[in-house]
mmCIF file of C-alpha atoms and ligand atoms in Angstrom:
data_model
loop_
_atom_site.group_PDB
_atom_site.id
_atom_site.type_symbol
_atom_site.label_atom_id
_atom_site.label_comp_id
_atom_site.label_asym_id
_atom_site.label_seq_id
_atom_site.Cartn_x
_atom_site.Cartn_y
_atom_site.Cartn_z
ATOM 1 C CA ALA F 5 16.282 10.304 -2.601
ATOM 2 C CA ARG F 6 13.406 7.932 -2.088
ATOM 3 C CA THR F 7 13.640 4.569 -3.873
ATOM 4 C CA PRO F 8 10.400 3.986 -5.800
ATOM 5 C CA LEU F 9 8.299 1.090 -4.537
ATOM 6 C CA ILE F 10 5.946 -0.589 -6.981
ATOM 7 C CA ALA F 11 3.598 -2.930 -5.147
ATOM 8 C CA GLY F 12 0.981 -5.314 -6.494
ATOM 9 C CA ASN F 13 -2.110 -6.024 -4.416
ATOM 10 C CA TRP F 14 -3.616 -9.213 -5.792
ATOM 11 C CA LYS F 15 -6.673 -8.940 -3.545
ATOM 12 C CA MET F 16 -8.822 -12.123 -3.679
ATOM 13 C CA HIS F 17 -7.393 -13.374 -6.975
ATOM 14 C CA LYS F 18 -5.351 -16.455 -7.899
ATOM 15 C CA THR F 19 -4.856 -19.893 -6.398
ATOM 16 C CA GLY F 20 -1.428 -20.894 -5.148
ATOM 17 C CA ASP F 21 -0.487 -22.442 -8.499
ATOM 18 C CA GLU F 22 -1.709 -19.440 -10.479
ATOM 19 C CA ALA F 23 0.053 -17.000 -8.182
ATOM 20 C CA GLY F 24 3.295 -18.965 -8.317
ATOM 21 C CA ASP F 25 3.208 -18.994 -12.133
ATOM 22 C CA THR F 26 2.535 -15.244 -12.387
ATOM 23 C CA ALA F 27 5.209 -14.424 -9.808
ATOM 24 C CA ALA F 28 7.801 -16.574 -11.586
ATOM 25 C CA ASP F 29 6.927 -14.919 -14.910
ATOM 26 C CA LEU F 30 7.221 -11.467 -13.334
ATOM 27 C CA ALA F 31 10.574 -12.336 -11.732
ATOM 28 C CA ARG F 32 11.904 -13.377 -15.159
ATOM 29 C CA ARG F 33 10.618 -10.234 -16.842
ATOM 30 C CA ILE F 34 12.109 -7.803 -14.339
ATOM 31 C CA ALA F 35 15.387 -9.631 -13.710
ATOM 32 C CA GLY F 36 18.201 -7.082 -13.718
ATOM 33 C CA VAL F 37 15.955 -4.086 -12.997
ATOM 34 C CA THR F 38 17.648 -1.762 -10.505
ATOM 35 C CA GLY F 39 16.672 1.378 -8.641
ATOM 36 C CA ARG F 40 13.242 0.037 -7.738
ATOM 37 C CA GLU F 41 11.705 -1.947 -4.959
ATOM 38 C CA VAL F 42 8.964 -4.327 -5.989
ATOM 39 C CA MET F 43 6.499 -6.174 -3.792
ATOM 40 C CA ILE F 44 3.552 -8.459 -4.403
ATOM 41 C CA ALA F 45 0.822 -9.250 -1.911
ATOM 42 C CA PRO F 46 -0.998 -12.431 -2.931
ATOM 43 C CA PRO F 47 -3.779 -14.082 -0.920
ATOM 44 C CA PHE F 48 -2.516 -15.893 2.205
ATOM 45 C CA THR F 49 -3.037 -19.296 0.582
ATOM 46 C CA ALA F 50 -0.580 -18.350 -2.181
ATOM 47 C CA LEU F 51 2.227 -16.932 0.000
ATOM 48 C CA ALA F 52 4.178 -20.205 0.056
ATOM 49 C CA ALA F 53 4.059 -20.666 -3.722
ATOM 50 C CA VAL F 54 4.980 -17.032 -4.404
ATOM 51 C CA LYS F 55 7.826 -17.168 -1.879
ATOM 52 C CA ILE F 56 9.406 -19.993 -3.888
ATOM 53 C CA ALA F 57 8.735 -18.282 -7.229
ATOM 54 C CA ILE F 58 10.430 -14.995 -6.259
ATOM 55 C CA ALA F 59 13.470 -16.503 -4.517
ATOM 56 C CA GLY F 60 16.611 -14.726 -5.696
ATOM 57 C CA SER F 61 14.646 -11.904 -7.367
ATOM 58 C CA ILE F 62 14.192 -8.296 -6.236
ATOM 59 C CA ILE F 63 10.530 -8.955 -5.466
ATOM 60 C CA GLY F 64 9.426 -8.742 -1.853
ATOM 61 C CA LEU F 65 6.442 -10.536 -0.394
ATOM 62 C CA GLY F 66 3.551 -8.868 1.382
ATOM 63 C CA GLY F 67 0.477 -9.864 3.329
ATOM 64 C CA GLN F 68 -2.789 -8.076 2.551
ATOM 65 C CA ASN F 69 -3.816 -7.862 6.205
ATOM 66 C CA LEU F 70 -2.872 -9.114 9.659
ATOM 67 C CA HIS F 71 -4.372 -9.385 13.107
ATOM 68 C CA TRP F 72 -2.941 -7.247 15.915
ATOM 69 C CA GLU F 73 -2.432 -10.159 18.333
ATOM 70 C CA SER F 74 0.458 -12.531 17.656
ATOM 71 C CA SER F 75 -1.609 -15.666 18.345
ATOM 72 C CA GLY F 76 -4.800 -16.738 20.089
ATOM 73 C CA ALA F 77 -8.431 -17.689 19.664
ATOM 74 C CA PHE F 78 -9.169 -15.532 16.607
ATOM 75 C CA THR F 79 -10.663 -17.895 14.060
ATOM 76 C CA GLY F 80 -9.862 -16.947 10.500
ATOM 77 C CA GLU F 81 -7.124 -14.454 11.333
ATOM 78 C CA ILE F 82 -3.402 -14.396 10.502
ATOM 79 C CA SER F 83 -0.740 -12.787 12.715
ATOM 80 C CA GLY F 84 2.390 -10.751 12.045
ATOM 81 C CA PRO F 85 4.816 -13.499 13.168
ATOM 82 C CA MET F 86 2.967 -15.923 10.853
ATOM 83 C CA LEU F 87 3.482 -13.580 7.914
ATOM 84 C CA THR F 88 7.157 -13.131 8.739
ATOM 85 C CA ALA F 89 7.595 -16.907 8.999
ATOM 86 C CA ALA F 90 5.853 -17.281 5.625
ATOM 87 C CA GLY F 91 8.509 -15.045 4.066
ATOM 88 C CA CYS F 92 6.733 -11.688 4.112
ATOM 89 C CA THR F 93 8.682 -8.458 4.323
ATOM 90 C CA HIS F 94 5.667 -6.138 4.026
ATOM 91 C CA VAL F 95 2.021 -6.003 5.003
ATOM 92 C CA ILE F 96 -0.795 -3.854 3.628
ATOM 93 C CA ILE F 97 -2.853 -2.297 6.426
ATOM 94 C CA GLY F 98 -6.197 -0.516 6.317
ATOM 95 C CA HIS F 99 -6.962 -0.951 2.639
ATOM 96 C CA SER F 100 -10.208 0.837 1.791
ATOM 97 C CA GLU F 101 -11.857 -2.509 1.018
ATOM 98 C CA ARG F 102 -11.022 -3.649 4.567
ATOM 99 C CA ARG F 103 -12.434 -0.386 5.901
ATOM 100 C CA GLN F 104 -15.571 -0.588 3.713
ATOM 101 C CA PHE F 105 -16.436 -4.281 3.965
ATOM 102 C CA PHE F 106 -14.714 -5.591 7.105
ATOM 103 C CA GLY F 107 -15.189 -2.893 9.689
ATOM 104 C CA GLU F 108 -11.620 -1.644 9.900
ATOM 105 C CA THR F 109 -11.142 1.727 11.526
ATOM 106 C CA ASP F 110 -8.281 4.101 12.186
ATOM 107 C CA GLU F 111 -8.036 2.452 15.606
ATOM 108 C CA THR F 112 -7.594 -1.084 14.239
ATOM 109 C CA VAL F 113 -5.161 0.298 11.674
ATOM 110 C CA ASN F 114 -3.127 1.782 14.527
ATOM 111 C CA LYS F 115 -3.029 -1.560 16.380
ATOM 112 C CA LYS F 116 -2.113 -3.432 13.199
ATOM 113 C CA ILE F 117 0.774 -1.080 12.469
ATOM 114 C CA GLN F 118 2.146 -1.767 15.958
ATOM 115 C CA ALA F 119 1.781 -5.497 15.317
ATOM 116 C CA ALA F 120 3.533 -5.228 11.952
ATOM 117 C CA ARG F 121 6.447 -3.396 13.544
ATOM 118 C CA ALA F 122 6.719 -5.993 16.294
ATOM 119 C CA ALA F 123 6.969 -8.665 13.574
ATOM 120 C CA ASN F 124 9.570 -6.701 11.560
ATOM 121 C CA LEU F 125 7.192 -6.155 8.659
ATOM 122 C CA VAL F 126 7.120 -2.918 6.692
ATOM 123 C CA PRO F 127 3.586 -1.550 7.104
ATOM 124 C CA VAL F 128 1.951 -0.156 3.967
ATOM 125 C CA MET F 129 -0.759 2.007 5.517
ATOM 126 C CA CYS F 130 -3.619 2.890 3.173
ATOM 127 C CA ILE F 131 -5.588 6.113 3.342
ATOM 128 C CA GLY F 132 -7.930 7.893 0.965
ATOM 129 C CA GLU F 133 -11.209 9.742 0.629
ATOM 130 C CA THR F 134 -14.459 8.541 -0.905
ATOM 131 C CA GLU F 135 -16.073 10.276 -3.846
ATOM 132 C CA ALA F 136 -18.688 11.894 -1.580
ATOM 133 C CA GLN F 137 -15.961 13.202 0.720
ATOM 134 C CA ARG F 138 -14.041 14.663 -2.234
ATOM 135 C CA GLU F 139 -17.181 16.327 -3.555
ATOM 136 C CA ALA F 140 -17.860 17.785 -0.122
ATOM 137 C CA GLU F 141 -14.292 19.168 -0.119
ATOM 138 C CA GLN F 142 -13.353 17.014 2.850
ATOM 139 C CA THR F 143 -10.379 15.320 1.197
ATOM 140 C CA PHE F 144 -7.712 17.027 3.297
ATOM 141 C CA SER F 145 -9.594 16.705 6.574
ATOM 142 C CA VAL F 146 -10.238 13.006 5.942
ATOM 143 C CA LEU F 147 -6.577 12.363 5.124
ATOM 144 C CA ASP F 148 -5.429 14.398 8.117
ATOM 145 C CA LYS F 149 -7.629 12.387 10.466
ATOM 146 C CA GLN F 150 -6.659 9.018 8.972
ATOM 147 C CA ILE F 151 -2.952 9.813 9.340
ATOM 148 C CA ARG F 152 -3.168 11.295 12.850
ATOM 149 C CA ASN F 153 -5.344 8.503 14.215
ATOM 150 C CA GLY F 154 -3.551 5.715 12.376
ATOM 151 C CA LEU F 155 -0.158 6.863 13.637
ATOM 152 C CA GLN F 156 -1.284 8.002 17.080
ATOM 153 C CA GLY F 157 1.169 7.274 19.880
ATOM 154 C CA PHE F 158 4.031 6.400 17.577
ATOM 155 C CA ALA F 159 7.515 7.805 17.988
ATOM 156 C CA LEU F 160 9.894 8.615 15.179
ATOM 157 C CA GLN F 161 11.568 5.189 15.242
ATOM 158 C CA ASP F 162 8.167 3.489 14.914
ATOM 159 C CA ILE F 163 7.484 5.031 11.515
ATOM 160 C CA SER F 164 11.021 4.980 10.099
ATOM 161 C CA ASP F 165 10.248 2.352 7.451
ATOM 162 C CA LEU F 166 6.485 2.863 7.203
ATOM 163 C CA VAL F 167 5.054 3.372 3.717
ATOM 164 C CA LEU F 168 1.875 5.362 3.126
ATOM 165 C CA ALA F 169 -0.440 4.559 0.227
ATOM 166 C CA TYR F 170 -2.859 7.218 -0.959
ATOM 167 C CA GLU F 171 -5.745 5.453 -2.646
ATOM 168 C CA PRO F 172 -8.719 7.673 -3.438
ATOM 169 C CA VAL F 173 -11.617 5.254 -3.069
ATOM 170 C CA TRP F 174 -13.317 6.620 -6.198
ATOM 171 C CA ALA F 175 -10.285 5.660 -8.301
ATOM 172 C CA ILE F 176 -10.020 2.027 -7.168
ATOM 173 C CA GLY F 177 -11.049 -0.479 -9.803
ATOM 174 C CA THR F 178 -13.070 2.176 -11.588
ATOM 175 C CA GLY F 179 -10.666 3.043 -14.381
ATOM 176 C CA LYS F 180 -10.864 6.642 -13.083
ATOM 177 C CA THR F 181 -7.320 7.573 -12.143
ATOM 178 C CA ALA F 182 -6.776 10.725 -10.154
ATOM 179 C CA SER F 183 -5.110 13.237 -12.435
ATOM 180 C CA ARG F 184 -1.450 13.529 -11.638
ATOM 181 C CA GLU F 185 -2.114 17.025 -10.331
ATOM 182 C CA GLN F 186 -4.870 15.758 -8.029
ATOM 183 C CA ALA F 187 -2.608 12.973 -6.798
ATOM 184 C CA GLN F 188 0.370 15.291 -6.308
ATOM 185 C CA GLU F 189 -1.774 17.744 -4.359
ATOM 186 C CA ALA F 190 -2.933 14.984 -2.007
ATOM 187 C CA HIS F 191 0.571 13.545 -1.645
ATOM 188 C CA ALA F 192 2.067 16.953 -0.813
ATOM 189 C CA PHE F 193 -0.649 17.446 1.792
ATOM 190 C CA ILE F 194 0.022 13.986 3.265
ATOM 191 C CA ARG F 195 3.736 14.757 3.500
ATOM 192 C CA SER F 196 2.950 18.038 5.263
ATOM 193 C CA VAL F 197 0.904 16.187 7.883
ATOM 194 C CA VAL F 198 3.761 13.703 8.434
ATOM 195 C CA GLU F 199 6.099 16.685 8.809
ATOM 196 C CA LYS F 200 3.873 18.241 11.476
ATOM 197 C CA LEU F 201 3.741 14.975 13.385
ATOM 198 C CA PHE F 202 7.268 13.627 12.970
ATOM 199 C CA GLY F 203 9.435 16.429 11.579
ATOM 200 C CA GLY F 204 11.024 17.360 8.275
ATOM 201 C CA PRO F 205 13.569 14.552 7.861
ATOM 202 C CA ALA F 206 10.956 11.845 8.522
ATOM 203 C CA ALA F 207 8.562 13.469 6.073
ATOM 204 C CA ALA F 208 11.276 13.817 3.432
ATOM 205 C CA ALA F 209 12.220 10.146 3.784
ATOM 206 C CA MET F 210 8.729 8.667 3.842
ATOM 207 C CA ARG F 211 7.508 6.940 0.714
ATOM 208 C CA ILE F 212 3.986 7.779 -0.339
ATOM 209 C CA LEU F 213 2.514 5.477 -2.982
ATOM 210 C CA TYR F 214 -0.411 6.285 -5.236
ATOM 211 C CA GLY F 215 -3.089 3.646 -5.837
ATOM 212 C CA GLY F 216 -6.206 3.614 -7.992
ATOM 213 C CA SER F 217 -6.357 2.454 -11.609
ATOM 214 C CA VAL F 218 -2.590 2.613 -12.138
ATOM 215 C CA LYS F 219 -1.730 1.219 -15.587
ATOM 216 C CA PRO F 220 1.293 1.083 -17.893
ATOM 217 C CA SER F 221 -0.146 4.131 -19.685
ATOM 218 C CA ASN F 222 -0.292 6.425 -16.650
ATOM 219 C CA ILE F 223 2.514 5.271 -14.349
ATOM 220 C CA ALA F 224 5.269 7.446 -15.828
ATOM 221 C CA ASP F 225 3.114 10.565 -15.576
ATOM 222 C CA LEU F 226 2.319 9.849 -11.948
ATOM 223 C CA MET F 227 5.927 9.008 -11.054
ATOM 224 C CA ALA F 228 7.101 12.294 -12.552
ATOM 225 C CA MET F 229 5.411 14.171 -9.719
ATOM 226 C CA ASP F 230 7.574 15.319 -6.776
ATOM 227 C CA ASP F 231 5.724 13.585 -3.976
ATOM 228 C CA ILE F 232 4.683 10.344 -5.680
ATOM 229 C CA ASP F 233 7.153 7.649 -4.700
ATOM 230 C CA GLY F 234 5.591 4.542 -6.115
ATOM 231 C CA ALA F 235 2.338 2.766 -6.761
ATOM 232 C CA LEU F 236 0.005 0.250 -5.177
ATOM 233 C CA VAL F 237 -1.478 -1.553 -8.138
ATOM 234 C CA GLY F 238 -4.549 -3.780 -8.128
ATOM 235 C CA GLY F 239 -6.021 -5.033 -11.417
ATOM 236 C CA ALA F 240 -3.004 -4.173 -13.558
ATOM 237 C CA SER F 241 -0.692 -6.202 -11.305
ATOM 238 C CA LEU F 242 -2.450 -9.505 -12.026
ATOM 239 C CA GLU F 243 -0.738 -10.124 -15.370
ATOM 240 C CA ALA F 244 3.033 -10.445 -15.323
ATOM 241 C CA ALA F 245 3.594 -8.630 -18.638
ATOM 242 C CA THR F 246 1.417 -5.663 -17.640
ATOM 243 C CA PHE F 247 2.856 -5.391 -14.159
ATOM 244 C CA ALA F 248 6.405 -5.661 -15.514
ATOM 245 C CA ASP F 249 5.624 -2.695 -17.799
ATOM 246 C CA ILE F 250 4.531 -0.719 -14.754
ATOM 247 C CA VAL F 251 7.605 -1.707 -12.733
ATOM 248 C CA THR F 252 9.912 -0.606 -15.561
ATOM 249 C CA TYR F 253 7.932 2.565 -16.435
HETATM 250 P P1 13P D 313 -6.901 -0.951 -8.972
HETATM 251 O O1 13P D 313 -5.461 -0.754 -9.419
HETATM 252 O O2 13P D 313 -7.512 -2.204 -9.495
HETATM 253 O O3 13P D 313 -7.714 0.279 -9.173
HETATM 254 O O4 13P D 313 -6.812 -1.181 -7.373
HETATM 255 C C1 13P D 313 -6.087 -0.290 -6.606
HETATM 256 C C2 13P D 313 -5.936 -0.856 -5.245
HETATM 257 O O5 13P D 313 -6.880 -0.947 -4.488
HETATM 258 C C3 13P D 313 -4.604 -1.338 -4.847
HETATM 259 O O6 13P D 313 -4.554 -1.622 -3.480
#
């Protein structure tokens, strides 16, 4: 059985103080919750404050991005070993906003996953189609290509703890959640691609999160589907009370 992972992506929200307060509030609210993994990915400048706030809780810490080199002349970038040293256990890679606004490609995603592994971080690799691609019935081909290219060259042991996040771009921050049937269909397809590439046991073990307008009111419906193993939550993860409701769906 796959342990559900509920992850909060705080994007470019909250100062260190604000993030520390929210994380401490969340830790209090979900104290004693079992059978779930929880992770929050605050901005880099808030990692230190959140690390302190979640100490002793079940909440893990994630980066929202990393560079593929471990150090060097790359102004403005953060490396895998830096994230690990800052207390991170996870790192989000290839979020659609990074792909849309910052030039990330399947190739940079592939390099970043290698870098995450080298730094002992669990990569949370994001994939998903745009609205135009869905309307043109390219959803499956887009997902297939993102998975194959993102995971190209990896052996079974390289993806053993990798988490996939299916985030249809048209559902992010729009209030338009994919229906649970739409999400399940995409997740089942994603698992079938992982099976073709890495075999049945790897596919059965891999966690595939859904992201895109997840809220307390739709999380239970989504989690009831066979191939949905958790959520990557944006807006609704910013308030401790709301996010705690999602974690404890
Ligand atoms: P929203 O939950 O705000 O739609 O964002 C989803 C997302 O992009 C999480 O990474």
